[in-house]
XYZ file of C-alpha atoms in Angstrom:
463
model
C -44.762 -53.996 -32.911
C -43.297 -51.030 -31.064
C -39.691 -49.855 -31.366
C -38.995 -51.010 -27.791
C -40.275 -54.534 -28.532
C -38.238 -54.646 -31.730
C -35.009 -53.624 -29.969
C -35.549 -56.395 -27.404
C -35.846 -58.937 -30.223
C -32.643 -57.611 -31.814
C -30.775 -57.938 -28.532
C -32.210 -61.404 -27.976
C -31.012 -62.683 -31.363
C -27.627 -60.921 -31.417
C -25.371 -63.694 -29.928
C -26.773 -66.408 -32.197
C -26.658 -64.031 -35.157
C -22.962 -63.294 -34.593
C -22.135 -67.006 -34.574
C -24.169 -67.499 -37.729
C -22.497 -64.576 -39.507
C -19.055 -65.999 -38.709
C -20.036 -69.367 -40.217
C -21.720 -67.789 -43.250
C -18.918 -65.362 -44.064
C -16.239 -68.041 -43.742
C -18.156 -70.422 -46.006
C -18.674 -67.738 -48.615
C -15.038 -66.639 -48.484
C -13.832 -70.138 -49.201
C -16.471 -70.615 -51.916
C -15.103 -67.528 -53.671
C -11.519 -68.829 -53.363
C -10.550 -66.500 -50.514
C -9.183 -68.962 -47.962
C -7.147 -68.244 -44.849
C -3.944 -68.797 -46.848
C -4.402 -65.296 -48.273
C -4.160 -63.845 -44.761
C -1.544 -66.068 -43.148
C 0.668 -67.353 -45.949
C 2.413 -70.720 -45.898
C 4.544 -69.597 -42.933
C 5.425 -66.429 -41.045
C 7.402 -65.204 -44.066
C 5.720 -61.818 -44.104
C 6.940 -61.231 -40.539
C 10.489 -62.257 -41.481
C 10.498 -59.942 -44.472
C 9.114 -57.090 -42.403
C 11.855 -57.586 -39.790
C 14.622 -57.662 -42.390
C 13.183 -54.656 -44.179
C 13.203 -52.726 -40.924
C 16.899 -53.537 -40.498
C 17.580 -52.655 -44.113
C 19.161 -56.069 -44.633
C 17.130 -58.208 -46.985
C 19.449 -59.103 -49.875
C 17.932 -62.552 -50.340
C 14.348 -62.757 -51.524
C 12.004 -64.697 -49.227
C 9.156 -65.903 -51.435
C 5.652 -65.543 -50.049
C 3.243 -67.189 -52.484
C -0.313 -67.513 -51.199
C -2.185 -69.935 -53.410
C -5.781 -70.897 -52.513
C -6.801 -74.105 -54.268
C -10.587 -73.497 -54.433
C -11.556 -76.966 -53.183
C -14.656 -75.756 -51.365
C -16.312 -74.406 -54.520
C -15.534 -77.617 -56.414
C -17.017 -79.794 -53.663
C -20.048 -77.523 -53.233
C -20.858 -77.293 -56.932
C -20.465 -81.065 -57.238
C -23.227 -81.615 -54.671
C -25.508 -78.952 -56.107
C -25.053 -80.224 -59.650
C -25.738 -83.759 -58.434
C -29.000 -82.745 -56.761
C -30.376 -79.857 -58.807
C -29.231 -80.156 -62.416
C -32.735 -81.557 -62.839
C -34.905 -79.544 -60.393
C -37.464 -81.548 -58.380
C -40.888 -81.722 -59.984
C -44.255 -81.578 -58.220
C -47.097 -84.033 -58.701
C -50.382 -82.967 -57.096
C -52.311 -85.865 -58.621
C -54.092 -83.787 -61.264
C -52.617 -82.730 -64.590
C -54.303 -79.321 -64.505
C -53.056 -78.566 -60.991
C -49.547 -79.686 -61.939
C -49.636 -77.341 -64.911
C -50.700 -74.388 -62.742
C -47.945 -75.060 -60.200
C -45.365 -75.307 -62.982
C -46.551 -72.061 -64.574
C -46.443 -70.299 -61.200
C -42.882 -71.435 -60.547
C -41.875 -70.144 -63.977
C -38.427 -70.048 -65.537
C -36.656 -68.857 -62.378
C -37.323 -72.044 -60.431
C -34.050 -73.796 -61.282
C -31.931 -70.652 -60.706
C -33.538 -69.883 -57.352
C -33.243 -73.481 -56.174
C -29.539 -73.688 -57.017
C -28.854 -70.424 -55.174
C -30.773 -71.686 -52.139
C -28.653 -74.847 -52.188
C -25.440 -72.812 -52.467
C -26.474 -70.584 -49.557
C -27.455 -73.608 -47.480
C -24.121 -75.332 -48.133
C -22.053 -72.231 -47.339
C -24.116 -70.673 -44.550
C -26.107 -73.580 -43.146
C -29.466 -72.287 -44.371
C -30.859 -70.541 -47.432
C -33.926 -68.314 -47.282
C -36.738 -67.900 -49.799
C -39.309 -65.094 -49.641
C -42.610 -65.051 -51.526
C -45.198 -62.312 -51.958
C -48.337 -61.426 -53.869
C -51.207 -58.989 -53.752
C -54.841 -59.818 -54.598
C -55.160 -60.231 -58.335
C -51.381 -60.231 -58.896
C -49.042 -63.120 -59.792
C -47.261 -65.184 -57.186
C -43.628 -64.028 -56.863
C -40.673 -65.525 -55.018
C -36.901 -65.070 -54.763
C -33.952 -66.045 -52.592
C -32.835 -63.780 -49.728
C -29.297 -63.198 -48.509
C -29.051 -65.412 -45.374
C -26.912 -62.775 -43.646
C -29.937 -60.433 -43.726
C -32.238 -62.768 -41.769
C -32.711 -63.258 -38.023
C -35.336 -65.554 -36.540
C -36.960 -66.173 -33.183
C -38.553 -69.596 -32.739
C -41.546 -70.257 -30.530
C -40.109 -71.909 -27.388
C -43.504 -73.447 -26.558
C -43.691 -75.354 -29.845
C -42.141 -78.827 -30.056
C -41.939 -78.594 -33.840
C -39.792 -75.591 -34.889
C -42.115 -72.686 -35.554
C -40.967 -69.174 -36.442
C -42.437 -66.616 -34.053
C -40.693 -63.534 -35.456
C -38.481 -62.968 -38.479
C -36.351 -59.885 -39.040
C -34.809 -58.952 -42.360
C -32.127 -56.243 -42.198
C -30.119 -54.520 -44.910
C -28.166 -51.284 -45.287
C -28.279 -48.462 -47.828
C -26.446 -45.196 -48.375
C -28.712 -42.136 -48.506
C -28.252 -38.897 -50.474
C -26.077 -37.473 -47.673
C -23.799 -40.555 -47.872
C -24.950 -41.794 -44.489
C -25.348 -45.498 -43.810
C -29.004 -46.247 -43.128
C -30.188 -49.602 -41.772
C -33.608 -50.871 -42.826
C -35.544 -53.583 -41.007
C -38.650 -55.659 -41.683
C -40.084 -57.393 -38.606
C -42.576 -60.128 -39.539
C -45.083 -62.165 -37.598
C -48.027 -64.235 -38.827
C -50.336 -61.214 -39.145
C -48.294 -58.111 -39.937
C -44.952 -56.636 -40.854
C -43.409 -53.617 -39.129
C -40.857 -51.399 -40.876
C -38.018 -49.767 -38.955
C -35.140 -47.526 -39.950
C -31.915 -46.553 -38.165
C -29.477 -43.898 -39.384
C -25.770 -43.696 -38.412
C -26.012 -46.269 -35.655
C -29.008 -44.657 -33.953
C -31.854 -46.571 -32.319
C -34.391 -48.101 -34.761
C -37.637 -46.161 -35.181
C -40.767 -46.940 -37.178
C -40.445 -46.012 -40.861
C -43.575 -43.896 -41.333
C -43.147 -43.827 -45.100
C -44.031 -47.523 -45.390
C -47.344 -49.158 -44.578
C -49.645 -47.261 -42.246
C -47.513 -45.633 -39.646
C -44.743 -48.153 -40.320
C -46.988 -51.225 -39.988
C -48.774 -53.262 -42.684
C -51.057 -56.272 -42.263
C -50.799 -59.286 -44.568
C -53.069 -62.206 -45.429
C -50.535 -64.986 -46.050
C -51.559 -66.801 -42.870
C -47.875 -67.416 -42.086
C -44.560 -65.602 -42.241
C -43.768 -65.598 -45.996
C -40.164 -66.730 -45.581
C -39.124 -70.386 -45.946
C -35.827 -71.783 -44.563
C -33.960 -74.275 -46.735
C -31.573 -75.997 -44.319
C -28.441 -77.818 -45.342
C -29.053 -80.451 -42.682
C -30.982 -80.892 -39.450
C -28.466 -78.747 -37.524
C -28.414 -75.987 -40.174
C -24.615 -76.235 -40.370
C -22.573 -75.582 -43.482
C -20.337 -78.173 -45.107
C -17.028 -76.307 -44.783
C -16.295 -77.116 -41.082
C -16.046 -80.806 -42.031
C -12.908 -80.264 -44.083
C -11.677 -76.681 -43.648
C -8.419 -77.705 -41.952
C -7.638 -80.133 -44.768
C -8.084 -77.371 -47.347
C -5.861 -75.067 -45.286
C -3.188 -77.762 -45.133
C -3.302 -78.295 -48.906
C -3.097 -74.535 -49.501
C -0.043 -74.285 -47.245
C 1.604 -77.255 -48.931
C 1.079 -75.854 -52.430
C 2.085 -72.324 -51.394
C 5.189 -73.619 -49.586
C 6.170 -75.620 -52.663
C 5.834 -72.491 -54.808
C 7.959 -70.587 -52.274
C 10.710 -73.202 -52.515
C 10.701 -73.016 -56.315
C 11.139 -69.250 -56.095
C 13.750 -69.350 -53.359
C 15.875 -72.007 -55.048
C 16.767 -69.403 -57.652
C 18.562 -67.473 -54.930
C 22.176 -68.450 -54.154
C 23.731 -68.281 -50.729
C 27.453 -67.489 -51.003
C 29.943 -69.128 -48.644
C 33.201 -67.105 -48.596
C 36.213 -68.925 -47.144
C 38.955 -67.158 -45.173
C 37.444 -63.750 -45.823
C 36.106 -61.673 -42.979
C 35.632 -58.708 -45.297
C 35.461 -55.045 -44.554
C 33.132 -54.150 -41.748
C 32.742 -50.448 -42.575
C 33.344 -47.868 -45.276
C 33.573 -44.109 -45.501
C 31.202 -42.279 -47.836
C 30.505 -38.632 -48.578
C 27.139 -37.362 -47.410
C 24.988 -34.828 -49.273
C 26.352 -31.954 -47.195
C 29.940 -32.903 -48.147
C 30.868 -34.443 -44.809
C 32.392 -37.888 -44.525
C 30.262 -40.554 -42.864
C 31.294 -44.010 -41.738
C 28.683 -46.733 -42.146
C 28.524 -50.500 -41.783
C 28.898 -52.722 -44.818
C 26.475 -55.559 -45.495
C 28.597 -58.049 -47.414
C 25.630 -59.911 -48.890
C 24.055 -56.711 -50.162
C 27.320 -55.657 -51.852
C 27.773 -59.164 -53.234
C 24.318 -59.198 -54.736
C 24.783 -55.766 -56.266
C 28.328 -56.267 -57.673
C 28.021 -59.975 -58.570
C 31.678 -60.566 -57.577
C 33.937 -60.829 -54.552
C 37.696 -60.541 -54.060
C 39.487 -63.171 -51.963
C 43.161 -63.826 -51.156
C 45.136 -66.874 -52.234
C 43.918 -68.916 -49.276
C 40.268 -67.991 -49.794
C 37.482 -69.314 -51.967
C 33.785 -69.046 -52.756
C 31.192 -71.842 -52.647
C 27.450 -71.673 -53.283
C 24.511 -73.305 -51.497
C 21.144 -73.990 -53.043
C 18.022 -75.223 -51.356
C 16.824 -78.775 -51.918
C 13.132 -79.489 -52.491
C 11.748 -82.763 -51.032
C 9.494 -83.324 -54.060
C 8.614 -86.971 -53.459
C 7.619 -86.431 -49.837
C 5.486 -83.427 -50.725
C 3.775 -85.225 -53.592
C 2.942 -88.201 -51.398
C 1.636 -85.975 -48.616
C -0.544 -84.105 -51.113
C -2.081 -87.376 -52.299
C -2.822 -88.365 -48.700
C -4.496 -85.012 -48.030
C -6.603 -85.207 -51.194
C -7.726 -88.736 -50.400
C -8.783 -87.721 -46.897
C -10.452 -84.573 -48.227
C -12.832 -86.580 -50.446
C -13.772 -88.737 -47.453
C -14.269 -85.851 -45.011
C -16.176 -83.795 -47.596
C -18.236 -86.849 -48.651
C -17.431 -86.027 -52.266
C -16.591 -87.946 -55.435
C -13.045 -88.130 -56.757
C -13.236 -86.852 -60.369
C -10.308 -89.134 -61.290
C -11.286 -92.616 -60.066
C -9.112 -95.646 -60.696
C -11.725 -97.303 -62.894
C -13.304 -95.438 -65.794
C -15.349 -96.283 -68.833
C -18.669 -98.124 -69.009
C -18.742 -99.108 -65.348
C -21.590 -101.136 -63.925
C -24.380 -99.517 -61.994
C -23.158 -101.155 -58.781
C -19.710 -99.576 -59.129
C -21.195 -96.147 -59.902
C -23.429 -96.388 -56.821
C -20.380 -97.314 -54.756
C -18.387 -94.388 -56.184
C -21.174 -91.937 -55.366
C -22.051 -93.498 -52.007
C -20.685 -90.737 -49.741
C -22.052 -87.963 -51.946
C -25.453 -89.648 -51.919
C -25.442 -89.798 -48.111
C -24.597 -86.099 -47.840
C -27.113 -85.142 -50.523
C -29.798 -87.182 -48.805
C -29.471 -85.001 -45.695
C -30.043 -81.885 -47.776
C -32.909 -83.496 -49.700
C -34.717 -84.324 -46.452
C -34.667 -80.672 -45.383
C -35.429 -79.315 -48.854
C -38.421 -81.620 -49.287
C -40.291 -80.075 -46.374
C -39.339 -76.554 -47.506
C -40.464 -77.209 -51.092
C -43.734 -78.652 -49.805
C -44.321 -75.435 -47.862
C -43.674 -73.466 -51.063
C -46.078 -75.664 -53.021
C -48.806 -75.271 -50.376
C -48.350 -71.480 -50.488
C -48.809 -71.617 -54.274
C -51.987 -73.690 -53.878
C -53.322 -71.123 -51.385
C -52.625 -68.332 -53.857
C -54.327 -70.282 -56.665
C -57.388 -70.923 -54.486
C -56.847 -74.700 -54.540
C -57.402 -76.712 -51.373
C -54.312 -78.047 -49.597
C -53.374 -81.590 -50.578
C -50.424 -84.007 -50.435
C -47.915 -83.291 -53.185
C -45.417 -85.831 -54.420
C -41.926 -84.629 -55.300
C -39.905 -86.312 -58.034
C -36.131 -85.922 -57.557
C -33.642 -86.931 -60.240
C -29.932 -87.325 -59.521
C -27.358 -86.179 -62.050
C -24.844 -88.993 -62.047
C -23.389 -91.327 -64.673
C -25.641 -94.259 -65.395
C -25.387 -97.537 -67.162
C -28.390 -96.746 -69.333
C -28.453 -100.233 -70.847
C -28.926 -101.818 -67.413
C -31.716 -99.357 -66.562
C -33.608 -99.873 -69.834
C -33.332 -103.653 -69.528
C -34.662 -103.529 -65.969
C -37.621 -101.350 -67.017
C -38.498 -103.546 -70.004
C -38.331 -106.722 -67.914
C -40.527 -105.367 -65.112
C -44.155 -106.508 -65.262
C -47.011 -103.989 -65.405
C -48.355 -105.624 -62.240
C -45.246 -104.436 -60.400
C -44.511 -101.036 -61.975
C -46.951 -98.687 -63.698
C -46.278 -97.131 -67.084
C -46.080 -93.735 -65.399
C -43.363 -94.946 -63.033
C -41.475 -96.474 -65.954
C -41.604 -93.148 -67.767
C -40.246 -91.371 -64.693
C -37.361 -93.829 -64.361
C -36.400 -94.033 -68.030
C -32.953 -92.458 -68.679
C -34.172 -90.641 -71.820
C -36.970 -88.859 -69.949
C -36.273 -85.227 -69.040
C -39.813 -84.075 -68.108
C -41.916 -87.107 -67.272
C -45.187 -85.153 -67.144
C -44.737 -83.773 -70.654
C -43.659 -87.217 -71.829
C -46.856 -88.787 -70.455
C -48.898 -86.167 -72.312
C -47.140 -87.050 -75.571
C -47.670 -90.781 -74.971
C -51.381 -90.296 -74.244
C -51.805 -88.079 -77.311
C -50.040 -90.642 -79.505
C -52.141 -93.503 -78.105
C -55.324 -91.531 -78.718
C -54.275 -90.855 -82.298
C -53.461 -94.537 -82.842
C -56.893 -95.565 -81.550
C -58.520 -92.989 -83.786
C -56.590 -94.204 -86.811
C -57.368 -97.850 -86.022
C -61.081 -97.096 -85.641
C -61.090 -95.258 -88.946
C -59.291 -98.130 -90.689
C -61.576 -100.915 -89.450
C -64.837 -98.986 -89.386
C -64.366 -97.044 -92.538
C -65.214 -93.852 -90.758
C -63.295 -90.980 -89.259
C -62.941 -92.662 -85.878
C -65.553 -90.458 -84.136
């Protein structure tokens, strides 16, 4: 790929990339508890304070608490914990192949999968890259979604990536910002570099003349979409979170401001000016701000017909509390989340638990649909690396939600072997964490029992 072709691709993807970056950065801000309340406040109090400060007349404190309530992280982590506390397992139909896939995925599988889910929820899509050289292990890791741009093949009905660009910045020894690019297609990767906003040029220090061929047979980046539209979850309920943040911040402002007293002075116009001595010894007349003097001196003189009253603000606590409950209730519906404080608790039936988790299950199902195809692509890439022919691979997903274990065990024990296999029963049993390892233990125990029985009845060693 030449520099001119690469620049055309950058220009072609720029509008869509800007929209994506806006979505991704907003989702990540809210996930890290940096909502819009930090910029705007509960009201235009910062503008009021700035105006009064300019006039030099701000004796009464105008509170400006900005309290983000971190709802987006709670809702996001709830979904990810529900889906990926127990990472999906692969079943290729052969124990040896399953073992090789598991060993290739290694200990990082759960960590990478959870990060992909977090990126997908916040940004709309998470990206995974994999790589290997002949004779070397298969490696994979998540990629910052904000670094990736894609061009899809317009002639393909099924979405197919034609080009993928990964971009990131570094600071060189001269403290200049240098942009690095990788431009991938199905056969090669081209490396470009751009310093201080200049036009990208081939990076001759990488590959052969800035270009390297690969043998993956596909672009080694896999998209993990949050849903079919690759949209993040935050737009569903952002305005509700903003409203809650404003309500909480405004309540905190009222609690601060109620400590301030407004003085009402009867029949007292007060002095409007006073004469003071300047630094050069001259006398200067200046206006008097009665409230400023009152706040500083803590007293006021009035004549026999005068008097002083005080006013304090009143906080509509009941109305605010009720409004907050309404917002929270609507937030769980719009976010398709589970209220952590349901009305009924304890050993609830399985039907009630399914009802409680109904909305979360619907939302999670949309992510599972997209992640299934992405995980299958990862598994097929692993098979290619291992030299094993491509084959259908079953995925076993386990939800992390409260269960009525007694109901589940009773159902399993009462199900006939003609309806459900022992392997399926092992997968569904609530005490099973790794069904494949559990089946190995069961088979080993059964073999030992047969050996012991043969030895007991035959008088031999069971061989």
